[in-house]
PDB file of C-alpha atoms in Angstrom:
ATOM      1  CA  MET A   1       2.319 -64.427  -3.214  1.00  0.00           C
ATOM      2  CA  SER A   2       1.026 -61.536  -1.163  1.00  0.00           C
ATOM      3  CA  ALA A   3       2.406 -58.041  -1.677  1.00  0.00           C
ATOM      4  CA  ILE A   4       2.337 -55.003   0.595  1.00  0.00           C
ATOM      5  CA  PRO A   5      -1.129 -53.449   0.148  1.00  0.00           C
ATOM      6  CA  GLY A   6      -1.003 -50.363  -2.069  1.00  0.00           C
ATOM      7  CA  TRP A   7      -2.675 -48.185   0.554  1.00  0.00           C
ATOM      8  CA  LEU A   8       0.379 -48.691   2.811  1.00  0.00           C
ATOM      9  CA  LEU A   9       2.781 -47.396   0.149  1.00  0.00           C
ATOM     10  CA  ARG A  10       2.304 -43.766   1.218  1.00  0.00           C
ATOM     11  CA  HIS A  11       5.715 -42.371   0.312  1.00  0.00           C
ATOM     12  CA  ARG A  12       7.685 -41.892  -2.898  1.00  0.00           C
ATOM     13  CA  ILE A  13      11.444 -42.165  -3.184  1.00  0.00           C
ATOM     14  CA  THR A  14      13.678 -41.992  -6.254  1.00  0.00           C
ATOM     15  CA  VAL A  15      16.221 -44.770  -6.753  1.00  0.00           C
ATOM     16  CA  GLU A  16      19.265 -44.646  -9.027  1.00  0.00           C
ATOM     17  CA  ALA A  17      20.338 -48.306  -9.035  1.00  0.00           C
ATOM     18  CA  TYR A  18      24.072 -48.918  -8.602  1.00  0.00           C
ATOM     19  CA  GLN A  19      25.407 -50.763 -11.664  1.00  0.00           C
ATOM     20  CA  GLY A  20      29.124 -50.973 -10.852  1.00  0.00           C
ATOM     21  CA  SER A  21      32.298 -48.985 -11.396  1.00  0.00           C
ATOM     22  CA  GLY A  22      33.397 -47.591 -14.726  1.00  0.00           C
ATOM     23  CA  ALA A  23      36.430 -45.739 -16.045  1.00  0.00           C
ATOM     24  CA  TYR A  24      35.108 -42.470 -14.579  1.00  0.00           C
ATOM     25  CA  GLY A  25      33.732 -43.744 -11.269  1.00  0.00           C
ATOM     26  CA  ASP A  26      30.516 -45.361 -10.134  1.00  0.00           C
ATOM     27  CA  VAL A  27      27.765 -46.009 -12.693  1.00  0.00           C
ATOM     28  CA  TYR A  28      24.064 -45.625 -11.833  1.00  0.00           C
ATOM     29  CA  GLY A  29      20.818 -46.379 -13.642  1.00  0.00           C
ATOM     30  CA  ALA A  30      18.265 -43.751 -14.578  1.00  0.00           C
ATOM     31  CA  PRO A  31      16.271 -42.282 -11.669  1.00  0.00           C
ATOM     32  CA  ALA A  32      13.210 -44.446 -10.995  1.00  0.00           C
ATOM     33  CA  PRO A  33      10.310 -43.364  -8.767  1.00  0.00           C
ATOM     34  CA  VAL A  34       9.329 -46.017  -6.200  1.00  0.00           C
ATOM     35  CA  ARG A  35       6.234 -46.119  -3.994  1.00  0.00           C
ATOM     36  CA  CYS A  36       7.093 -47.366  -0.510  1.00  0.00           C
ATOM     37  CA  PHE A  37       6.466 -47.134   3.206  1.00  0.00           C
ATOM     38  CA  LEU A  38       9.337 -45.065   4.635  1.00  0.00           C
ATOM     39  CA  ASP A  39      10.449 -45.496   8.252  1.00  0.00           C
ATOM     40  CA  GLN A  40      12.897 -42.746   9.225  1.00  0.00           C
ATOM     41  CA  GLN A  41      14.503 -44.007  12.412  1.00  0.00           C
ATOM     42  CA  THR A  42      18.120 -44.633  13.330  1.00  0.00           C
ATOM     43  CA  ARG A  43      19.082 -48.260  13.930  1.00  0.00           C
ATOM     44  CA  LEU A  44      22.074 -50.567  13.693  1.00  0.00           C
ATOM     45  CA  VAL A  45      22.164 -52.808  10.591  1.00  0.00           C
ATOM     46  CA  ARG A  46      24.640 -55.181   8.991  1.00  0.00           C
ATOM     47  CA  ALA A  47      26.243 -54.191   5.665  1.00  0.00           C
ATOM     48  CA  PRO A  48      26.813 -56.864   2.977  1.00  0.00           C
ATOM     49  CA  GLY A  49      30.465 -57.227   4.027  1.00  0.00           C
ATOM     50  CA  GLY A  50      29.423 -58.075   7.597  1.00  0.00           C
ATOM     51  CA  ALA A  51      30.267 -54.753   9.258  1.00  0.00           C
ATOM     52  CA  ASP A  52      27.753 -53.153  11.609  1.00  0.00           C
ATOM     53  CA  THR A  53      26.693 -49.685  10.459  1.00  0.00           C
ATOM     54  CA  THR A  54      24.003 -47.111  11.255  1.00  0.00           C
ATOM     55  CA  SER A  55      20.904 -46.766   9.092  1.00  0.00           C
ATOM     56  CA  SER A  56      18.832 -43.593   9.293  1.00  0.00           C
ATOM     57  CA  SER A  57      15.969 -44.748   7.043  1.00  0.00           C
ATOM     58  CA  THR A  58      14.326 -47.963   5.884  1.00  0.00           C
ATOM     59  CA  ALA A  59      11.977 -48.195   2.892  1.00  0.00           C
ATOM     60  CA  TYR A  60       9.578 -51.119   2.486  1.00  0.00           C
ATOM     61  CA  CYS A  61       9.091 -51.427  -1.286  1.00  0.00           C
ATOM     62  CA  PRO A  62       7.433 -53.798  -3.744  1.00  0.00           C
ATOM     63  CA  LEU A  63       9.499 -56.969  -4.183  1.00  0.00           C
ATOM     64  CA  ALA A  64      10.317 -56.094  -7.826  1.00  0.00           C
ATOM     65  CA  THR A  65      12.161 -52.894  -6.795  1.00  0.00           C
ATOM     66  CA  VAL A  66      15.780 -52.714  -7.962  1.00  0.00           C
ATOM     67  CA  ALA A  67      17.973 -51.056  -5.297  1.00  0.00           C
ATOM     68  CA  PRO A  68      21.247 -52.952  -4.768  1.00  0.00           C
ATOM     69  CA  PRO A  69      23.743 -51.796  -2.123  1.00  0.00           C
ATOM     70  CA  GLY A  70      25.478 -48.605  -3.258  1.00  0.00           C
ATOM     71  CA  SER A  71      22.403 -47.234  -5.047  1.00  0.00           C
ATOM     72  CA  ARG A  72      21.585 -43.553  -4.632  1.00  0.00           C
ATOM     73  CA  VAL A  73      18.198 -42.668  -3.149  1.00  0.00           C
ATOM     74  CA  THR A  74      16.405 -39.332  -2.889  1.00  0.00           C
ATOM     75  CA  LEU A  75      13.910 -39.230  -0.001  1.00  0.00           C
ATOM     76  CA  PRO A  76      10.610 -37.271  -0.085  1.00  0.00           C
ATOM     77  CA  ASP A  77      12.190 -34.332   1.796  1.00  0.00           C
ATOM     78  CA  GLY A  78      14.955 -34.072  -0.841  1.00  0.00           C
ATOM     79  CA  ARG A  79      17.690 -35.655   1.278  1.00  0.00           C
ATOM     80  CA  LYS A  80      20.023 -37.890  -0.700  1.00  0.00           C
ATOM     81  CA  THR A  81      21.339 -41.128   0.777  1.00  0.00           C
ATOM     82  CA  ILE A  82      22.982 -44.421  -0.197  1.00  0.00           C
ATOM     83  CA  VAL A  83      21.592 -47.973   0.092  1.00  0.00           C
ATOM     84  CA  ILE A  84      23.450 -50.036   2.718  1.00  0.00           C
ATOM     85  CA  ASN A  85      21.602 -53.277   2.059  1.00  0.00           C
ATOM     86  CA  ALA A  86      18.458 -54.510   0.285  1.00  0.00           C
ATOM     87  CA  LEU A  87      16.820 -57.579   1.805  1.00  0.00           C
ATOM     88  CA  ARG A  88      14.189 -59.712   0.056  1.00  0.00           C
ATOM     89  CA  ARG A  89      11.330 -60.526   2.411  1.00  0.00           C
ATOM     90  CA  ASP A  90       9.541 -63.272   0.497  1.00  0.00           C
ATOM     91  CA  GLY A  91       7.157 -65.530   2.415  1.00  0.00           C
ATOM     92  CA  GLY A  92       7.429 -68.306  -0.171  1.00  0.00           C
ATOM     93  CA  GLY A  93       3.696 -68.447  -0.763  1.00  0.00           C
ATOM     94  CA  LEU A  94       2.641 -67.799   2.852  1.00  0.00           C
ATOM     95  CA  ALA A  95       0.145 -65.013   3.469  1.00  0.00           C
ATOM     96  CA  THR A  96       2.853 -62.517   4.419  1.00  0.00           C
ATOM     97  CA  PRO A  97       3.460 -59.137   2.738  1.00  0.00           C
ATOM     98  CA  ASP A  98       6.339 -59.888   0.360  1.00  0.00           C
ATOM     99  CA  HIS A  99       8.581 -56.832  -0.049  1.00  0.00           C
ATOM    100  CA  LEU A 100      12.103 -55.484  -0.423  1.00  0.00           C
ATOM    101  CA  GLU A 101      13.497 -53.904   2.752  1.00  0.00           C
ATOM    102  CA  VAL A 102      15.903 -51.150   1.678  1.00  0.00           C
ATOM    103  CA  GLN A 103      18.217 -49.982   4.472  1.00  0.00           C
ATOM    104  CA  MET A 104      19.836 -46.590   3.847  1.00  0.00           C
ATOM    105  CA  GLU A 105      22.578 -44.475   5.407  1.00  0.00           C
TER     106      GLU A 105
END
């Protein structure tokens, strides 16, 4: 298993993992700092339900990162956003940089 090299993880985001809905609304985990490579560009992505939507940022994080769809994310500039989708990019033992691709609104 090959991970993204640490020297590429130049940015820090804060993730509050979505845990579901409760009696008083959505429930989130404690804020967790995550080192990542952040690509702030607008592109069309597919949400878990199959709908096409626009993503303004993508974070490439260590594979162990917990950021399911619906999670709240604070970007380095302070902007708050929501996770559209989190895609595991695991090479299955090949010499590829295994990571979690986190697509955000």
